Amino acid sequence: MSRIASVLLLLLPLALEAQAPLPAVRAGKAGALQTLSVSLPGTLLGSVPARDLAGRPGLALLVASGKAKSLLFLDPAKPALVRLADGLHEEVNVVVAFDLDGDGGATPIVGLPGLLFAPVAGGGVRKVLEEPHLDLRSFADESRRPRGGDPLPWIPAARAGLLELLAAGPGGTLARSASFALPQKAERQRWGIRLTSPAVSLVPGEGGTQPVFAVGPEANGKRRLKTTLLSPADGPAGEPVEAWSLLPGEERLMDEQRYLRIDGQPVLAVSTFDKIGIFVQKAFRLYFLDRDLSRKGRAPALAVPTDCALWHPLDVVAADADGDGLRDVALVHPEGMNGNALQILVYKNLGAGRFDPKPRKVKLGLTAEDWRWGSDLTGDGVPDLLVLTGGKLNLYPGEAGGRPVAARAAWSLSVGAAPEKKGEGNSGGTFDGESLESWRTHDLEVMDVTGDGKEDVVVRVKGEGGRTTLTVVRR
């Protein structure tokens, strides 16, 4: 039996097996906050806002219990946790949402390399695309996914040498709508030749601007960085834009580059260091991306030192922090050797590609397990800060002047403490050969779960045995 046939067989609904009842969803209220909480029957591998088979909005959840995979759905209106598909192949690794039939509702789609499936009535799935070498995980991690932006008419997937856009096809399927060539590098290995391409990031469109893909950054020499911009609106025949950025000195890039959009223009945000040492701290550089035929490289629009140690993450967000209509740049990072404080710095956008090098800043005396800055959750037009610490979710209201956020939390909500792990921390490095990012037991995200156009807070806590507790917080 072929691999494809065996995968299809394993994706059939397990109608003959007795299904254990799903856990109940607990609804609660704390002041103006409404909460939904459920202990999932396994480890949450991915979640995305979507519509169920009846068109109701909620959260599609890809859950693993051992090798068994299931697609579940959190219906916030009931509230209840329901099954969409059971018995998924053990190689299923991603869940996304897309409007397959043009009715405006996003259908959950699960995938494994080479195959994509959508749920059908009765707990089974149907194949919506078979494409060798396709793997949606190329855009599944947060550094590649945009926060916000207009809905996309396609699903992107990248691999060595090729970027593909998948759009709605006949009969509620997916089909390749466009392909773009990517730069390739060949490296000789003992087993043969290894082909790789630079990372591809999506810069979302908004307010009339079109989304673009940013390929890179590629180091060229000791100081220049190359970014290739691809425009889906121009199609594969469109001419790629080469943007070159010049580092202030001979610096090395940290592996946390991010592409954003400011003043309607794509920008590259990078953190760098000049040497390795326990007291060395990261530097931050921000570049506007334009075609550069000279290839000399554009100087940074903002170049500042930080108090962020090499082993702590440096989060970069662009949002209008003071209500003047221009997107400012915020840096959020743990401070100190052990990360027992969280610092927020906001650099004001002065217009015309300039930023005030003296930021508004505040330092919170806490050890943050995760955080999110940039969403207005209080409704006052100013971005707020969410922080997970000590098993509690805290909201610090944004301030248009003075400190970026209040020094005290407006509210605090218990979401459950995760079991401690030796060696766990905020670091993006390694510990005993394992990435510390994979040790994280908390996760925090902002998304529209109820489909009402307002952002909700989703907290994931990994407990004993890898079981995930999911909490949705609504105002």
CSV table of C-alpha atoms in Angstrom, one decimal:
chain,number,residue,atom,x,y,z
A,1,MET,CA,0.0,0.0,0.0
A,2,SER,CA,1.3,3.5,-0.9
A,3,ARG,CA,2.0,6.1,1.8
A,4,ILE,CA,-0.8,8.3,0.5
A,5,ALA,CA,-3.3,5.4,0.6
A,6,SER,CA,-2.2,4.4,4.1
A,7,VAL,CA,-2.6,8.0,5.2
A,8,LEU,CA,-6.1,8.2,3.7
A,9,LEU,CA,-7.1,5.0,5.4
A,10,LEU,CA,-5.9,6.3,8.8
A,11,LEU,CA,-7.9,9.5,8.3
A,12,LEU,CA,-11.2,7.7,8.1
A,13,PRO,CA,-13.6,8.3,11.0
A,14,LEU,CA,-13.3,5.8,13.8
A,15,ALA,CA,-17.0,5.0,13.8
A,16,LEU,CA,-16.6,1.6,15.3
A,17,GLU,CA,-14.6,2.8,18.3
A,18,ALA,CA,-16.4,4.1,21.4
A,19,GLN,CA,-15.4,7.7,21.9
A,20,ALA,CA,-14.7,9.0,25.4
A,21,PRO,CA,-16.8,12.0,26.3
A,22,LEU,CA,-15.0,15.3,26.0
A,23,PRO,CA,-14.5,17.5,29.1
A,24,ALA,CA,-17.0,20.2,29.9
A,25,VAL,CA,-16.2,23.9,29.2
A,26,ARG,CA,-16.4,25.9,32.4
A,27,ALA,CA,-17.8,29.4,32.1
A,28,GLY,CA,-17.0,32.1,34.6
A,29,LYS,CA,-17.2,35.8,35.3
A,30,ALA,CA,-14.8,38.1,37.1
A,31,GLY,CA,-16.1,41.7,37.1
A,32,ALA,CA,-16.3,42.8,33.5
A,33,LEU,CA,-14.4,39.7,32.3
A,34,GLN,CA,-16.0,36.6,31.0
A,35,THR,CA,-14.0,33.4,30.9
A,36,LEU,CA,-14.2,30.0,29.2
A,37,SER,CA,-11.8,27.3,30.5
A,38,VAL,CA,-11.4,23.6,29.5
A,39,SER,CA,-8.8,21.0,30.2
A,40,LEU,CA,-8.1,19.4,26.9
A,41,PRO,CA,-7.7,15.6,26.5
A,42,GLY,CA,-4.1,15.9,25.4
A,43,THR,CA,-1.5,18.4,24.2
A,44,LEU,CA,-2.6,21.4,22.1
A,45,LEU,CA,-0.5,21.5,18.9
A,46,GLY,CA,-2.3,24.5,17.3
A,47,SER,CA,-5.3,26.7,17.5
A,48,VAL,CA,-7.0,29.0,15.0
A,49,PRO,CA,-10.3,31.0,14.9
A,50,ALA,CA,-12.6,29.2,12.4
A,51,ARG,CA,-16.2,28.2,11.8
A,52,ASP,CA,-17.7,24.7,12.5
A,53,LEU,CA,-19.7,22.7,10.0
A,54,ALA,CA,-22.8,24.7,10.9
A,55,GLY,CA,-21.0,28.0,10.4
A,56,ARG,CA,-20.7,29.0,14.1
A,57,PRO,CA,-17.6,30.9,15.1
A,58,GLY,CA,-15.2,29.4,17.6
A,59,LEU,CA,-11.7,28.0,17.9
A,60,ALA,CA,-10.4,25.0,16.0
A,61,LEU,CA,-8.0,22.9,18.1
A,62,LEU,CA,-5.5,20.3,16.9
A,63,VAL,CA,-4.9,18.0,19.9
A,64,ALA,CA,-2.5,15.1,20.4
A,65,SER,CA,-2.9,12.3,22.9
A,66,GLY,CA,0.1,10.0,22.4
A,67,LYS,CA,0.3,9.4,18.7
A,68,ALA,CA,-3.5,9.9,18.2
A,69,LYS,CA,-4.5,13.3,16.8
A,70,SER,CA,-7.9,14.9,16.9
A,71,LEU,CA,-9.5,18.1,15.5
A,72,LEU,CA,-11.7,19.6,18.2
A,73,PHE,CA,-13.8,22.8,18.3
A,74,LEU,CA,-14.5,25.2,21.1
A,75,ASP,CA,-17.9,26.7,20.6
A,76,PRO,CA,-18.1,29.8,22.8
A,77,ALA,CA,-21.8,30.3,22.4
A,78,LYS,CA,-22.9,27.0,24.0
A,79,PRO,CA,-20.2,26.8,25.5
A,80,ALA,CA,-18.9,23.3,24.6
A,81,LEU,CA,-16.0,21.4,23.3
A,82,VAL,CA,-17.0,19.2,20.3
A,83,ARG,CA,-15.3,16.8,17.9
A,84,LEU,CA,-14.8,17.7,14.3
A,85,ALA,CA,-12.5,14.8,13.3
A,86,ASP,CA,-10.9,11.9,15.2
A,87,GLY,CA,-8.3,9.4,14.2
A,88,LEU,CA,-6.1,11.8,12.3
A,89,HIS,CA,-2.7,10.5,11.1
A,90,GLU,CA,0.1,10.8,13.5
A,91,GLU,CA,2.0,13.0,11.1
A,92,VAL,CA,-0.7,15.7,11.0
A,93,ASN,CA,1.2,18.7,12.3
A,94,VAL,CA,-0.7,22.0,11.6
A,95,VAL,CA,-4.1,23.5,11.6
A,96,VAL,CA,-5.1,26.6,9.6
A,97,ALA,CA,-8.4,28.2,8.6
A,98,PHE,CA,-9.5,29.3,5.1
A,99,ASP,CA,-12.7,30.1,3.3
A,100,LEU,CA,-13.0,27.2,0.9
A,101,ASP,CA,-16.5,27.9,-0.5
A,102,GLY,CA,-16.6,31.7,-0.6
A,103,ASP,CA,-19.3,32.1,2.0
A,104,GLY,CA,-17.1,34.3,4.2
A,105,GLY,CA,-16.6,31.6,6.8
A,106,ALA,CA,-13.1,30.1,7.5
A,107,THR,CA,-13.1,26.3,7.4
A,108,PRO,CA,-10.5,24.6,9.6
A,109,ILE,CA,-7.9,22.7,7.6
A,110,VAL,CA,-5.4,20.2,9.0
A,111,GLY,CA,-2.3,19.1,7.2
A,112,LEU,CA,0.7,16.9,7.1
A,113,PRO,CA,3.6,17.1,4.6
A,114,GLY,CA,2.0,16.7,1.1
A,115,LEU,CA,-1.7,16.5,2.2
A,116,LEU,CA,-4.4,18.8,3.5
A,117,PHE,CA,-7.8,17.8,4.8
A,118,ALA,CA,-11.1,19.5,6.0
A,119,PRO,CA,-13.6,18.0,8.3
A,120,VAL,CA,-17.0,16.5,7.2
A,121,ALA,CA,-20.1,15.5,9.0
A,122,GLY,CA,-19.7,12.3,11.1
A,123,GLY,CA,-16.2,13.0,12.4
A,124,GLY,CA,-14.3,12.3,9.2
A,125,VAL,CA,-12.3,14.4,6.8
A,126,ARG,CA,-12.0,14.9,3.1
A,127,LYS,CA,-8.9,15.7,1.1
A,128,VAL,CA,-8.7,19.2,-0.2
A,129,LEU,CA,-5.2,19.2,-1.6
A,130,GLU,CA,-2.4,16.7,-2.4
A,131,GLU,CA,0.9,18.4,-3.3
A,132,PRO,CA,4.2,16.7,-2.7
A,133,HIS,CA,6.8,18.6,-0.6
A,134,LEU,CA,4.1,21.0,0.7
A,135,ASP,CA,4.3,21.8,4.4
A,136,LEU,CA,2.2,24.6,5.9
A,137,ARG,CA,4.5,24.8,8.9
A,138,SER,CA,6.7,27.1,6.9
A,139,PHE,CA,4.2,29.8,8.0
A,140,ALA,CA,2.9,28.3,11.2
A,141,ASP,CA,5.3,29.7,13.7
A,142,GLU,CA,4.6,33.1,15.2
A,143,SER,CA,7.6,34.9,13.7
A,144,ARG,CA,6.2,34.3,10.2
A,145,ARG,CA,2.5,35.0,11.0
A,146,PRO,CA,1.3,38.6,11.0
A,147,ARG,CA,-0.6,40.0,13.9
A,148,GLY,CA,-3.7,41.6,12.4
A,149,GLY,CA,-4.0,42.8,8.8
A,150,ASP,CA,-6.7,42.2,6.2
A,151,PRO,CA,-8.0,38.7,5.5
A,152,LEU,CA,-5.9,36.8,2.9
A,153,PRO,CA,-7.3,35.3,-0.3
A,154,TRP,CA,-4.8,32.5,-0.2
A,155,ILE,CA,-2.7,30.3,2.0
A,156,PRO,CA,1.1,30.6,1.6
A,157,ALA,CA,3.5,27.7,1.8
A,158,ALA,CA,7.3,27.9,1.2
A,159,ARG,CA,10.0,25.3,0.6
A,160,ALA,CA,13.5,25.4,-0.9
A,161,GLY,CA,13.4,27.3,-4.1
A,162,LEU,CA,9.6,27.9,-4.2
A,163,LEU,CA,6.8,30.0,-2.6
A,164,GLU,CA,3.3,28.7,-3.4
A,165,LEU,CA,0.0,30.4,-2.9
A,166,LEU,CA,-3.0,28.1,-2.4
A,167,ALA,CA,-6.5,29.5,-3.2
A,168,ALA,CA,-10.0,28.1,-3.3
A,169,GLY,CA,-10.5,25.5,-6.1
A,170,PRO,CA,-13.5,23.6,-7.5
A,171,GLY,CA,-15.7,21.6,-5.1
A,172,GLY,CA,-14.4,23.2,-1.9
A,173,THR,CA,-10.8,22.2,-2.5
A,174,LEU,CA,-7.5,24.1,-2.6
A,175,ALA,CA,-5.5,24.6,-5.7
A,176,ARG,CA,-2.2,26.4,-6.5
A,177,SER,CA,-3.0,29.9,-7.7
A,178,ALA,CA,0.6,31.2,-8.1
A,179,SER,CA,4.2,30.2,-7.5
A,180,PHE,CA,7.3,32.4,-6.9
A,181,ALA,CA,10.9,31.4,-7.3
A,182,LEU,CA,13.0,31.8,-4.1
A,183,PRO,CA,16.8,32.3,-3.9
A,184,GLN,CA,18.6,29.0,-3.3
A,185,LYS,CA,21.8,27.9,-1.8
A,186,ALA,CA,23.5,24.6,-2.4
A,187,GLU,CA,25.6,23.0,0.3
A,188,ARG,CA,27.5,19.7,-0.1
A,189,GLN,CA,26.8,17.2,2.6
A,190,ARG,CA,28.2,13.7,3.1
A,191,TRP,CA,24.9,12.2,1.8
A,192,GLY,CA,24.6,14.6,-1.2
A,193,ILE,CA,23.6,18.2,-1.9
A,194,ARG,CA,21.4,20.2,0.5
A,195,LEU,CA,19.2,23.0,-1.1
A,196,THR,CA,17.9,25.7,1.2
A,197,SER,CA,16.2,29.1,0.8
A,198,PRO,CA,16.0,32.1,3.2
A,199,ALA,CA,13.1,32.4,5.5
A,200,VAL,CA,9.9,33.9,4.0
A,201,SER,CA,7.7,36.3,6.1
A,202,LEU,CA,4.4,37.8,5.3
A,203,VAL,CA,4.0,41.6,5.7
A,204,PRO,CA,0.2,42.0,5.8
A,205,GLY,CA,-1.6,44.7,3.8
A,206,GLU,CA,-4.0,47.2,5.4
A,207,GLY,CA,-5.7,50.4,4.6
A,208,GLY,CA,-5.4,49.9,0.9
A,209,THR,CA,-1.8,48.6,0.8
A,210,GLN,CA,-1.2,45.2,-0.6
A,211,PRO,CA,0.5,42.3,1.3
A,212,VAL,CA,4.0,41.4,0.3
A,213,PHE,CA,6.4,38.6,1.1
A,214,ALA,CA,9.8,39.4,2.6
A,215,VAL,CA,12.6,36.9,1.8
A,216,GLY,CA,15.6,37.1,4.1
A,217,PRO,CA,17.4,38.8,5.6
A,218,GLU,CA,20.5,37.4,3.9
A,219,ALA,CA,23.9,38.5,5.2
A,220,ASN,CA,26.1,39.7,2.4
A,221,GLY,CA,29.6,40.4,3.7
A,222,LYS,CA,30.1,41.7,7.3
A,223,ARG,CA,27.6,44.6,7.2
A,224,ARG,CA,25.0,44.3,4.5
A,225,LEU,CA,21.7,42.6,4.7
A,226,LYS,CA,19.6,41.7,1.6
A,227,THR,CA,15.8,41.4,1.6
A,228,THR,CA,13.8,40.4,-1.5
A,229,LEU,CA,10.2,41.7,-1.6
A,230,LEU,CA,7.7,39.7,-3.6
A,231,SER,CA,4.3,41.2,-4.4
A,232,PRO,CA,1.4,38.7,-4.8
A,233,ALA,CA,-0.6,41.5,-6.5
A,234,ASP,CA,1.9,41.7,-9.3
A,235,GLY,CA,2.0,37.9,-9.8
A,236,PRO,CA,5.0,35.7,-10.6
A,237,ALA,CA,5.8,37.9,-13.6
A,238,GLY,CA,6.3,40.9,-11.3
A,239,GLU,CA,9.8,42.1,-10.7
A,240,PRO,CA,11.2,41.3,-7.2
A,241,VAL,CA,12.4,44.3,-5.2
A,242,GLU,CA,15.9,44.0,-3.7
A,243,ALA,CA,16.3,46.1,-0.5
A,244,TRP,CA,19.7,46.4,1.1
A,245,SER,CA,20.3,47.4,4.7
A,246,LEU,CA,23.6,48.5,6.2
A,247,LEU,CA,24.6,47.6,9.8
A,248,PRO,CA,26.3,50.4,11.7
A,249,GLY,CA,29.3,48.1,12.3
A,250,GLU,CA,30.6,44.5,12.0
A,251,GLU,CA,27.7,43.0,14.0
A,252,ARG,CA,26.2,39.5,14.1
A,253,LEU,CA,22.4,38.9,13.8
A,254,MET,CA,20.4,37.3,16.5
A,255,ASP,CA,17.9,34.7,15.2
A,256,GLU,CA,14.8,36.9,15.9
A,257,GLN,CA,14.4,39.1,12.9
A,258,ARG,CA,10.9,40.4,12.2
A,259,TYR,CA,9.3,42.2,9.2
A,260,LEU,CA,6.6,44.8,10.0
A,261,ARG,CA,4.7,47.5,8.3
A,262,ILE,CA,5.1,51.2,9.3
A,263,ASP,CA,3.8,54.2,7.5
A,264,GLY,CA,2.5,51.8,4.9
A,265,GLN,CA,6.0,50.6,4.1
A,266,PRO,CA,7.7,47.2,4.9
A,267,VAL,CA,10.4,47.5,7.5
A,268,LEU,CA,13.0,45.1,8.8
A,269,ALA,CA,13.6,44.9,12.6
A,270,VAL,CA,16.7,43.0,13.8
A,271,SER,CA,18.7,42.6,17.0
A,272,THR,CA,22.5,42.2,16.9
A,273,PHE,CA,25.5,41.7,19.0
A,274,ASP,CA,29.2,42.4,18.5
A,275,LYS,CA,30.7,39.7,20.7
A,276,ILE,CA,29.7,36.9,23.0
A,277,GLY,CA,29.9,37.5,26.8
A,278,ILE,CA,27.9,37.2,29.9
A,279,PHE,CA,27.5,41.0,30.2
A,280,VAL,CA,26.9,41.6,26.5
A,281,GLN,CA,23.5,43.1,25.6
A,282,LYS,CA,21.7,43.2,22.3
A,283,ALA,CA,21.4,46.2,20.0
A,284,PHE,CA,18.3,47.0,18.0
A,285,ARG,CA,18.2,48.2,14.3
A,286,LEU,CA,15.1,49.2,12.2
A,287,TYR,CA,15.3,49.6,8.4
A,288,PHE,CA,12.7,50.9,5.9
A,289,LEU,CA,12.8,48.7,2.8
A,290,ASP,CA,13.1,50.3,-0.6
A,291,ARG,CA,14.6,49.2,-3.9
A,292,ASP,CA,18.3,49.8,-3.8
A,293,LEU,CA,20.0,49.5,-7.1
A,294,SER,CA,23.4,50.6,-5.7
A,295,ARG,CA,23.3,47.7,-3.2
A,296,LYS,CA,25.3,49.9,-0.8
A,297,GLY,CA,22.7,49.5,1.9
A,298,ARG,CA,20.3,51.9,3.6
A,299,ALA,CA,21.2,53.2,7.1
A,300,PRO,CA,18.9,52.3,10.0
A,301,ALA,CA,16.0,54.6,10.8
A,302,LEU,CA,16.5,53.6,14.4
A,303,ALA,CA,19.6,52.2,16.0
A,304,VAL,CA,19.7,51.9,19.8
A,305,PRO,CA,21.4,49.8,22.4
A,306,THR,CA,19.2,47.7,24.8
A,307,ASP,CA,19.4,46.3,28.3
A,308,CYS,CA,18.4,42.8,26.9
A,309,ALA,CA,20.9,40.0,27.6
A,310,LEU,CA,21.8,37.7,24.8
A,311,TRP,CA,19.8,34.8,26.2
A,312,HIS,CA,16.5,36.7,26.7
A,313,PRO,CA,14.0,37.3,23.8
A,314,LEU,CA,13.5,40.8,22.4
A,315,ASP,CA,10.0,41.4,21.2
A,316,VAL,CA,9.4,44.1,18.6
A,317,VAL,CA,5.9,45.5,17.9
A,318,ALA,CA,4.7,48.4,15.7
A,319,ALA,CA,1.5,50.2,16.9
A,320,ASP,CA,0.1,53.7,17.4
A,321,ALA,CA,1.0,54.2,21.1
A,322,ASP,CA,-0.1,57.8,21.5
A,323,GLY,CA,-3.1,58.3,19.2
A,324,ASP,CA,-1.4,60.5,16.6
A,325,GLY,CA,-2.1,58.1,13.7
A,326,LEU,CA,1.5,57.0,13.3
A,327,ARG,CA,2.9,53.6,14.3
A,328,ASP,CA,5.5,53.7,17.0
A,329,VAL,CA,8.0,51.0,17.7
A,330,ALA,CA,7.9,49.2,21.0
A,331,LEU,CA,10.6,46.9,22.5
A,332,VAL,CA,9.6,44.5,25.2
A,333,HIS,CA,12.1,42.2,26.9
A,334,PRO,CA,13.1,40.7,30.3
A,335,GLU,CA,15.8,42.6,32.1
A,336,GLY,CA,18.5,41.3,34.4
A,337,MET,CA,20.5,38.1,34.5
A,338,ASN,CA,17.5,36.0,35.5
A,339,GLY,CA,14.8,38.1,33.7
A,340,ASN,CA,13.1,39.1,37.0
A,341,ALA,CA,11.9,42.4,35.5
A,342,LEU,CA,10.1,43.2,32.3
A,343,GLN,CA,11.0,46.4,30.4
A,344,ILE,CA,8.8,48.2,27.8
A,345,LEU,CA,10.3,51.0,25.6
A,346,VAL,CA,8.3,52.9,23.0
A,347,TYR,CA,10.1,55.0,20.4
A,348,LYS,CA,7.9,57.7,19.0
A,349,ASN,CA,7.3,57.9,15.2
A,350,LEU,CA,8.2,61.4,14.1
A,351,GLY,CA,7.1,60.8,10.5
A,352,ALA,CA,9.2,60.9,7.3
A,353,GLY,CA,11.0,57.7,8.4
A,354,ARG,CA,12.3,59.2,11.7
A,355,PHE,CA,12.0,58.1,15.3
A,356,ASP,CA,12.8,59.7,18.6
A,357,PRO,CA,15.8,57.9,20.0
A,358,LYS,CA,14.7,58.7,23.6
A,359,PRO,CA,11.9,56.3,24.4
A,360,ARG,CA,9.1,56.4,26.9
A,361,LYS,CA,9.7,53.4,29.1
A,362,VAL,CA,8.6,51.5,32.2
A,363,LYS,CA,10.0,48.6,34.1
A,364,LEU,CA,7.8,46.1,35.9
A,365,GLY,CA,9.2,44.1,38.7
A,366,LEU,CA,8.0,40.6,37.7
A,367,THR,CA,9.2,37.5,36.0
A,368,ALA,CA,7.2,37.2,32.8
A,369,GLU,CA,6.5,33.8,31.3
A,370,ASP,CA,4.9,35.4,28.3
A,371,TRP,CA,3.5,38.8,27.2
A,372,ARG,CA,1.7,40.7,24.5
A,373,TRP,CA,1.8,44.4,23.8
A,374,GLY,CA,0.0,46.2,21.0
A,375,SER,CA,-3.7,45.4,21.3
A,376,ASP,CA,-6.2,47.9,22.7
A,377,LEU,CA,-8.1,45.7,25.2
A,378,THR,CA,-9.6,48.5,27.3
A,379,GLY,CA,-11.2,50.4,24.4
A,380,ASP,CA,-9.4,53.7,25.1
A,381,GLY,CA,-7.5,53.7,21.8
A,382,VAL,CA,-4.1,53.0,23.4
A,383,PRO,CA,-2.2,49.7,23.3
A,384,ASP,CA,-2.2,47.6,26.5
A,385,LEU,CA,0.2,45.0,27.9
A,386,LEU,CA,-0.8,41.5,28.8
A,387,VAL,CA,1.6,39.5,31.1
A,388,LEU,CA,1.6,35.9,32.3
A,389,THR,CA,3.4,35.5,35.6
A,390,GLY,CA,3.0,33.1,38.5
A,391,GLY,CA,-0.1,31.4,37.0
A,392,LYS,CA,-1.9,34.7,36.6
A,393,LEU,CA,-2.9,36.8,33.6
A,394,ASN,CA,-2.4,40.6,34.2
A,395,LEU,CA,-3.5,43.5,32.1
A,396,TYR,CA,-1.5,46.8,32.3
A,397,PRO,CA,-3.5,49.6,30.6
A,398,GLY,CA,-1.6,51.7,28.0
A,399,GLU,CA,-0.9,55.4,28.6
A,400,ALA,CA,-0.6,57.9,25.7
A,401,GLY,CA,2.0,60.0,27.5
A,402,GLY,CA,4.6,59.4,30.1
A,403,ARG,CA,5.0,55.7,30.8
A,404,PRO,CA,3.9,53.3,28.0
A,405,VAL,CA,1.7,51.3,30.4
A,406,ALA,CA,0.6,51.8,34.0
A,407,ALA,CA,2.9,50.6,36.7
A,408,ARG,CA,0.0,48.5,38.3
A,409,ALA,CA,-2.2,46.0,36.7
A,410,ALA,CA,-5.9,47.0,36.1
A,411,TRP,CA,-6.9,43.4,36.7
A,412,SER,CA,-5.4,40.0,37.4
A,413,LEU,CA,-6.9,36.6,36.6
A,414,SER,CA,-5.8,33.2,37.8
A,415,VAL,CA,-5.2,30.9,34.8
A,416,GLY,CA,-3.4,28.0,36.6
A,417,ALA,CA,0.2,27.5,37.4
A,418,ALA,CA,2.3,25.1,35.3
A,419,PRO,CA,4.6,22.6,36.8
A,420,GLU,CA,8.2,23.8,37.2
A,421,LYS,CA,10.9,22.4,35.0
A,422,LYS,CA,14.6,22.4,35.8
A,423,GLY,CA,16.4,24.8,33.5
A,424,GLU,CA,13.3,26.5,32.2
A,425,GLY,CA,13.4,30.2,31.4
A,426,ASN,CA,12.8,32.9,28.9
A,427,SER,CA,15.9,32.1,26.9
A,428,GLY,CA,15.8,31.4,23.2
A,429,GLY,CA,19.0,29.4,23.5
A,430,THR,CA,19.7,25.8,24.4
A,431,PHE,CA,19.9,23.8,27.5
A,432,ASP,CA,21.5,20.3,27.4
A,433,GLY,CA,21.1,20.4,23.7
A,434,GLU,CA,17.3,21.1,23.8
A,435,SER,CA,15.8,24.5,22.7
A,436,LEU,CA,14.4,26.2,25.7
A,437,GLU,CA,11.5,27.5,23.6
A,438,SER,CA,10.2,24.0,23.5
A,439,TRP,CA,10.2,23.9,27.3
A,440,ARG,CA,7.7,26.7,27.6
A,441,THR,CA,4.6,25.7,29.5
A,442,HIS,CA,2.6,28.9,29.0
A,443,ASP,CA,1.5,30.6,25.8
A,444,LEU,CA,-0.5,33.8,25.3
A,445,GLU,CA,-2.2,35.1,22.2
A,446,VAL,CA,-4.8,37.6,21.2
A,447,MET,CA,-7.4,36.6,18.5
A,448,ASP,CA,-11.1,37.0,17.7
A,449,VAL,CA,-12.7,33.7,19.0
A,450,THR,CA,-16.3,34.7,19.0
A,451,GLY,CA,-16.4,36.2,15.5
A,452,ASP,CA,-17.7,39.6,16.7
A,453,GLY,CA,-14.8,41.6,15.5
A,454,LYS,CA,-13.3,42.1,19.0
A,455,GLU,CA,-10.1,40.6,20.2
A,456,ASP,CA,-10.2,37.9,22.9
A,457,VAL,CA,-7.3,36.7,25.0
A,458,VAL,CA,-6.3,33.0,24.7
A,459,VAL,CA,-4.1,31.4,27.4
A,460,ARG,CA,-2.6,27.9,27.0
A,461,VAL,CA,-1.0,26.2,30.0
A,462,LYS,CA,0.7,22.9,29.7
A,463,GLY,CA,0.2,20.8,32.8
A,464,GLU,CA,1.2,17.3,34.0
A,465,GLY,CA,1.4,14.7,31.3
A,466,GLY,CA,1.5,17.4,28.6
A,467,ARG,CA,-2.3,18.0,28.9
A,468,THR,CA,-3.2,21.6,28.0
A,469,THR,CA,-5.6,23.8,29.8
A,470,LEU,CA,-7.1,26.4,27.5
A,471,THR,CA,-8.7,29.7,28.8
A,472,VAL,CA,-10.4,32.3,26.8
A,473,VAL,CA,-10.9,35.7,28.3
A,474,ARG,CA,-13.4,38.2,26.9
A,475,ARG,CA,-14.3,41.7,28.0
